[in-house]
mmCIF file of N, CA and C in Angstrom:
data_model
loop_
_atom_site.group_PDB
_atom_site.id
_atom_site.type_symbol
_atom_site.label_atom_id
_atom_site.label_comp_id
_atom_site.label_asym_id
_atom_site.label_seq_id
_atom_site.Cartn_x
_atom_site.Cartn_y
_atom_site.Cartn_z
ATOM 1 N N TYR A 1 0.851 -1.169 -0.044
ATOM 2 C CA TYR A 1 0.010 -0.001 0.004
ATOM 3 C C TYR A 1 0.909 1.221 -0.036
ATOM 4 N N ALA A 2 0.607 2.175 -0.930
ATOM 5 C CA ALA A 2 1.385 3.401 -0.955
ATOM 6 C C ALA A 2 0.539 4.513 -0.309
ATOM 7 N N ALA A 3 1.199 5.303 0.473
ATOM 8 C CA ALA A 3 0.572 6.441 1.102
ATOM 9 C C ALA A 3 0.114 7.442 0.075
ATOM 10 N N PRO A 4 -0.960 8.162 0.291
ATOM 11 C CA PRO A 4 -1.361 9.169 -0.683
ATOM 12 C C PRO A 4 -0.304 10.224 -0.891
ATOM 13 N N ILE A 5 -0.126 10.777 -2.088
ATOM 14 C CA ILE A 5 0.849 11.762 -2.380
ATOM 15 C C ILE A 5 0.419 13.022 -1.627
ATOM 16 N N ASP A 6 1.430 13.637 -0.947
ATOM 17 C CA ASP A 6 1.171 14.715 -0.038
ATOM 18 C C ASP A 6 1.432 16.065 -0.699
ATOM 19 N N VAL A 7 2.731 16.270 -1.020
ATOM 20 C CA VAL A 7 3.136 17.533 -1.655
ATOM 21 C C VAL A 7 3.945 17.200 -2.936
ATOM 22 N N ALA A 8 3.265 17.181 -4.048
ATOM 23 C CA ALA A 8 3.864 16.834 -5.336
ATOM 24 C C ALA A 8 4.703 18.047 -5.836
ATOM 25 N N LEU A 9 6.033 17.896 -5.909
ATOM 26 C CA LEU A 9 6.873 18.923 -6.389
ATOM 27 C C LEU A 9 7.151 18.837 -7.896
ATOM 28 N N ALA A 10 7.196 17.546 -8.385
ATOM 29 C CA ALA A 10 7.582 17.357 -9.767
ATOM 30 C C ALA A 10 7.016 16.045 -10.196
ATOM 31 N N ALA A 11 6.716 15.987 -11.544
ATOM 32 C CA ALA A 11 6.283 14.735 -12.150
ATOM 33 C C ALA A 11 6.972 14.593 -13.454
ATOM 34 N N ARG A 12 7.444 13.412 -13.739
ATOM 35 C CA ARG A 12 8.146 13.125 -15.027
ATOM 36 C C ARG A 12 7.678 11.753 -15.544
ATOM 37 N N ALA A 13 7.579 11.700 -16.865
ATOM 38 C CA ALA A 13 7.193 10.454 -17.560
ATOM 39 C C ALA A 13 8.424 9.815 -18.128
ATOM 40 N N ASP A 14 8.408 8.438 -18.060
ATOM 41 C CA ASP A 14 9.505 7.704 -18.681
ATOM 42 C C ASP A 14 9.086 7.248 -20.103
ATOM 43 N N GLY A 15 9.922 6.454 -20.749
ATOM 44 C CA GLY A 15 9.606 6.009 -22.075
ATOM 45 C C GLY A 15 8.661 4.852 -22.050
ATOM 46 N N HIS A 16 8.107 4.426 -20.978
ATOM 47 C CA HIS A 16 7.146 3.284 -20.871
ATOM 48 C C HIS A 16 5.779 3.792 -20.450
ATOM 49 N N ASP A 17 5.517 5.039 -20.549
ATOM 50 C CA ASP A 17 4.202 5.652 -20.167
ATOM 51 C C ASP A 17 3.928 5.532 -18.671
ATOM 52 N N ASP A 18 4.932 5.386 -17.878
ATOM 53 C CA ASP A 18 4.804 5.461 -16.420
ATOM 54 C C ASP A 18 5.145 6.854 -15.967
ATOM 55 N N VAL A 19 4.558 7.348 -14.896
ATOM 56 C CA VAL A 19 4.795 8.687 -14.381
ATOM 57 C C VAL A 19 5.403 8.504 -12.972
ATOM 58 N N TYR A 20 6.487 9.335 -12.712
ATOM 59 C CA TYR A 20 7.134 9.321 -11.415
ATOM 60 C C TYR A 20 6.854 10.705 -10.771
ATOM 61 N N VAL A 21 6.453 10.693 -9.494
ATOM 62 C CA VAL A 21 6.071 11.903 -8.767
ATOM 63 C C VAL A 21 7.056 12.038 -7.589
ATOM 64 N N LEU A 22 7.671 13.210 -7.457
ATOM 65 C CA LEU A 22 8.459 13.552 -6.331
ATOM 66 C C LEU A 22 7.559 14.209 -5.284
ATOM 67 N N ASP A 23 7.376 13.507 -4.191
ATOM 68 C CA ASP A 23 6.521 13.903 -3.074
ATOM 69 C C ASP A 23 7.350 14.422 -1.879
ATOM 70 N N ALA A 24 7.431 15.788 -1.779
ATOM 71 C CA ALA A 24 8.227 16.425 -0.666
ATOM 72 C C ALA A 24 7.603 16.144 0.668
ATOM 73 N N GLY A 25 6.316 16.052 0.752
ATOM 74 C CA GLY A 25 5.632 15.801 2.019
ATOM 75 C C GLY A 25 6.048 14.463 2.666
ATOM 76 N N ASN A 26 6.025 13.415 1.843
ATOM 77 C CA ASN A 26 6.408 12.071 2.317
ATOM 78 C C ASN A 26 7.852 11.770 2.054
ATOM 79 N N ARG A 27 8.596 12.677 1.422
ATOM 80 C CA ARG A 27 10.065 12.458 1.075
ATOM 81 C C ARG A 27 10.237 11.165 0.293
ATOM 82 N N THR A 28 9.429 10.978 -0.763
ATOM 83 C CA THR A 28 9.441 9.786 -1.519
ATOM 84 C C THR A 28 9.310 10.081 -3.083
ATOM 85 N N VAL A 29 9.614 9.060 -3.848
ATOM 86 C CA VAL A 29 9.294 9.078 -5.292
ATOM 87 C C VAL A 29 8.290 7.988 -5.479
ATOM 88 N N SER A 30 7.140 8.325 -6.095
ATOM 89 C CA SER A 30 6.124 7.325 -6.387
ATOM 90 C C SER A 30 6.031 7.102 -7.869
ATOM 91 N N LYS A 31 5.677 5.845 -8.271
ATOM 92 C CA LYS A 31 5.449 5.471 -9.617
ATOM 93 C C LYS A 31 3.998 5.277 -9.876
ATOM 94 N N ILE A 32 3.444 5.876 -10.888
ATOM 95 C CA ILE A 32 2.091 5.715 -11.255
ATOM 96 C C ILE A 32 2.102 4.981 -12.614
ATOM 97 N N GLU A 33 1.477 3.786 -12.617
ATOM 98 C CA GLU A 33 1.450 3.022 -13.875
ATOM 99 C C GLU A 33 0.046 2.454 -14.090
ATOM 100 N N ARG A 34 -0.262 2.302 -15.417
ATOM 101 C CA ARG A 34 -1.571 1.837 -15.752
ATOM 102 C C ARG A 34 -1.412 0.273 -15.873
ATOM 103 N N ILE A 35 -2.297 -0.420 -15.082
ATOM 104 C CA ILE A 35 -2.349 -1.931 -15.152
ATOM 105 C C ILE A 35 -3.815 -2.225 -15.457
ATOM 106 N N GLY A 36 -4.053 -2.658 -16.633
ATOM 107 C CA GLY A 36 -5.472 -2.951 -17.044
ATOM 108 C C GLY A 36 -6.171 -1.591 -17.116
ATOM 109 N N ALA A 37 -7.325 -1.528 -16.459
ATOM 110 C CA ALA A 37 -8.106 -0.352 -16.446
ATOM 111 C C ALA A 37 -7.844 0.554 -15.216
ATOM 112 N N ARG A 38 -6.828 0.231 -14.400
ATOM 113 C CA ARG A 38 -6.586 0.938 -13.166
ATOM 114 C C ARG A 38 -5.238 1.610 -13.173
ATOM 115 N N ASP A 39 -5.147 2.727 -12.493
ATOM 116 C CA ASP A 39 -3.868 3.395 -12.250
ATOM 117 C C ASP A 39 -3.374 2.870 -10.896
ATOM 118 N N VAL A 40 -2.093 2.366 -10.883
ATOM 119 C CA VAL A 40 -1.566 1.834 -9.636
ATOM 120 C C VAL A 40 -0.414 2.716 -9.189
ATOM 121 N N VAL A 41 -0.427 3.074 -7.904
ATOM 122 C CA VAL A 41 0.629 3.956 -7.389
ATOM 123 C C VAL A 41 1.471 3.079 -6.424
ATOM 124 N N SER A 42 2.801 3.148 -6.554
ATOM 125 C CA SER A 42 3.712 2.439 -5.732
ATOM 126 C C SER A 42 4.893 3.377 -5.402
ATOM 127 N N VAL A 43 5.400 3.285 -4.192
ATOM 128 C CA VAL A 43 6.579 3.998 -3.791
ATOM 129 C C VAL A 43 7.773 3.237 -4.221
ATOM 130 N N VAL A 44 8.717 3.984 -4.911
ATOM 131 C CA VAL A 44 9.882 3.347 -5.449
ATOM 132 C C VAL A 44 11.210 3.822 -4.740
ATOM 133 N N ALA A 45 11.136 4.912 -4.058
ATOM 134 C CA ALA A 45 12.334 5.466 -3.331
ATOM 135 C C ALA A 45 11.855 6.219 -2.130
ATOM 136 N N VAL A 46 12.586 6.088 -1.002
ATOM 137 C CA VAL A 46 12.134 6.781 0.205
ATOM 138 C C VAL A 46 13.321 7.423 0.929
ATOM 139 N N GLU A 47 12.941 8.209 1.930
ATOM 140 C CA GLU A 47 13.906 8.774 2.878
ATOM 141 C C GLU A 47 14.878 9.849 2.316
ATOM 142 N N PHE A 48 14.375 10.736 1.517
ATOM 143 C CA PHE A 48 15.096 11.890 1.108
ATOM 144 C C PHE A 48 15.046 12.913 2.255
ATOM 145 N N ASP A 49 16.130 13.679 2.466
ATOM 146 C CA ASP A 49 16.128 14.693 3.509
ATOM 147 C C ASP A 49 15.314 15.912 3.050
ATOM 148 N N ASP A 50 15.585 16.422 1.856
ATOM 149 C CA ASP A 50 14.974 17.712 1.412
ATOM 150 C C ASP A 50 14.849 17.652 -0.119
ATOM 151 N N PRO A 51 14.005 16.770 -0.603
ATOM 152 C CA PRO A 51 13.920 16.598 -2.119
ATOM 153 C C PRO A 51 13.418 17.842 -2.745
ATOM 154 N N ARG A 52 14.022 18.267 -3.893
ATOM 155 C CA ARG A 52 13.701 19.508 -4.588
ATOM 156 C C ARG A 52 13.370 19.352 -6.086
ATOM 157 N N ALA A 53 13.943 18.352 -6.727
ATOM 158 C CA ALA A 53 13.758 18.214 -8.140
ATOM 159 C C ALA A 53 13.904 16.709 -8.586
ATOM 160 N N LEU A 54 13.233 16.413 -9.695
ATOM 161 C CA LEU A 54 13.248 15.020 -10.243
ATOM 162 C C LEU A 54 13.535 15.093 -11.643
ATOM 163 N N ALA A 55 14.385 14.173 -12.198
ATOM 164 C CA ALA A 55 14.718 14.090 -13.639
ATOM 165 C C ALA A 55 14.876 12.663 -14.034
ATOM 166 N N ILE A 56 14.546 12.376 -15.282
ATOM 167 C CA ILE A 56 14.765 11.155 -15.892
ATOM 168 C C ILE A 56 15.545 11.340 -17.147
ATOM 169 N N ASP A 57 16.718 10.680 -17.265
ATOM 170 C CA ASP A 57 17.474 10.873 -18.522
ATOM 171 C C ASP A 57 17.030 9.935 -19.664
ATOM 172 N N GLU A 58 17.704 10.080 -20.810
ATOM 173 C CA GLU A 58 17.214 9.274 -21.974
ATOM 174 C C GLU A 58 17.421 7.798 -21.864
ATOM 175 N N THR A 59 18.272 7.388 -20.920
ATOM 176 C CA THR A 59 18.506 5.917 -20.696
ATOM 177 C C THR A 59 17.628 5.392 -19.633
ATOM 178 N N GLY A 60 16.848 6.218 -18.948
ATOM 179 C CA GLY A 60 15.956 5.755 -17.894
ATOM 180 C C GLY A 60 16.482 5.866 -16.467
ATOM 181 N N ASN A 61 17.607 6.458 -16.306
ATOM 182 C CA ASN A 61 18.143 6.741 -14.962
ATOM 183 C C ASN A 61 17.242 7.853 -14.293
ATOM 184 N N ILE A 62 16.948 7.672 -13.021
ATOM 185 C CA ILE A 62 16.094 8.627 -12.335
ATOM 186 C C ILE A 62 16.959 9.334 -11.268
ATOM 187 N N TYR A 63 16.869 10.650 -11.270
ATOM 188 C CA TYR A 63 17.718 11.441 -10.315
ATOM 189 C C TYR A 63 16.808 12.295 -9.413
ATOM 190 N N VAL A 64 17.253 12.482 -8.176
ATOM 191 C CA VAL A 64 16.600 13.403 -7.246
ATOM 192 C C VAL A 64 17.608 14.395 -6.736
ATOM 193 N N ALA A 65 17.276 15.682 -6.812
ATOM 194 C CA ALA A 65 18.095 16.715 -6.318
ATOM 195 C C ALA A 65 17.670 17.040 -4.885
ATOM 196 N N GLU A 66 18.604 17.078 -4.035
ATOM 197 C CA GLU A 66 18.334 17.421 -2.600
ATOM 198 C C GLU A 66 18.650 18.885 -2.331
ATOM 199 N N GLY A 67 17.870 19.549 -1.488
ATOM 200 C CA GLY A 67 18.069 20.942 -1.279
ATOM 201 C C GLY A 67 19.023 21.261 -0.083
ATOM 202 N N HIS A 68 19.330 20.362 0.745
ATOM 203 C CA HIS A 68 20.152 20.544 1.876
ATOM 204 C C HIS A 68 21.667 20.524 1.481
ATOM 205 N N ALA A 69 22.550 20.865 2.359
ATOM 206 C CA ALA A 69 24.009 20.720 2.217
ATOM 207 C C ALA A 69 24.402 21.243 0.839
ATOM 208 N N SER A 70 24.957 20.412 -0.010
ATOM 209 C CA SER A 70 25.502 20.884 -1.262
ATOM 210 C C SER A 70 24.470 20.952 -2.384
ATOM 211 N N GLY A 71 23.239 20.446 -2.149
ATOM 212 C CA GLY A 71 22.252 20.477 -3.237
ATOM 213 C C GLY A 71 22.496 19.564 -4.376
ATOM 214 N N PHE A 72 23.173 18.494 -4.168
ATOM 215 C CA PHE A 72 23.570 17.549 -5.233
ATOM 216 C C PHE A 72 22.375 16.690 -5.714
ATOM 217 N N ALA A 73 22.557 16.153 -6.935
ATOM 218 C CA ALA A 73 21.544 15.247 -7.471
ATOM 219 C C ALA A 73 22.097 13.872 -7.323
ATOM 220 N N SER A 74 21.232 12.884 -6.892
ATOM 221 C CA SER A 74 21.700 11.518 -6.750
ATOM 222 C C SER A 74 20.878 10.587 -7.607
ATOM 223 N N LEU A 75 21.574 9.630 -8.175
ATOM 224 C CA LEU A 75 20.928 8.559 -9.008
ATOM 225 C C LEU A 75 20.225 7.696 -7.969
ATOM 226 N N ILE A 76 18.903 7.441 -8.180
ATOM 227 C CA ILE A 76 18.224 6.597 -7.215
ATOM 228 C C ILE A 76 17.986 5.233 -7.801
ATOM 229 N N PHE A 77 17.786 5.142 -9.081
ATOM 230 C CA PHE A 77 17.673 3.828 -9.709
ATOM 231 C C PHE A 77 17.654 3.948 -11.211
ATOM 232 N N SER A 78 17.829 2.874 -11.905
ATOM 233 C CA SER A 78 17.789 2.805 -13.326
ATOM 234 C C SER A 78 16.666 1.897 -13.789
ATOM 235 N N LEU A 79 15.945 2.334 -14.790
ATOM 236 C CA LEU A 79 14.826 1.507 -15.349
ATOM 237 C C LEU A 79 15.306 0.426 -16.117
#
């Protein structure tokens, strides 16, 4: 069960028609995918300190930029 999205800061689509949402309220990245006639939401990454931005590159790598400390972007996973 995925918690409802609280504070959506960014949403990006990948090459497979899935949408990823950066949720600052829950400090997570959620994936929204269509399965049959339903949209299914699942949490795919958790425990960011201060998430600020979300990006997906052309090869499917997903990055989250943190706002604290140096404000770096970190690779969280690859599709």
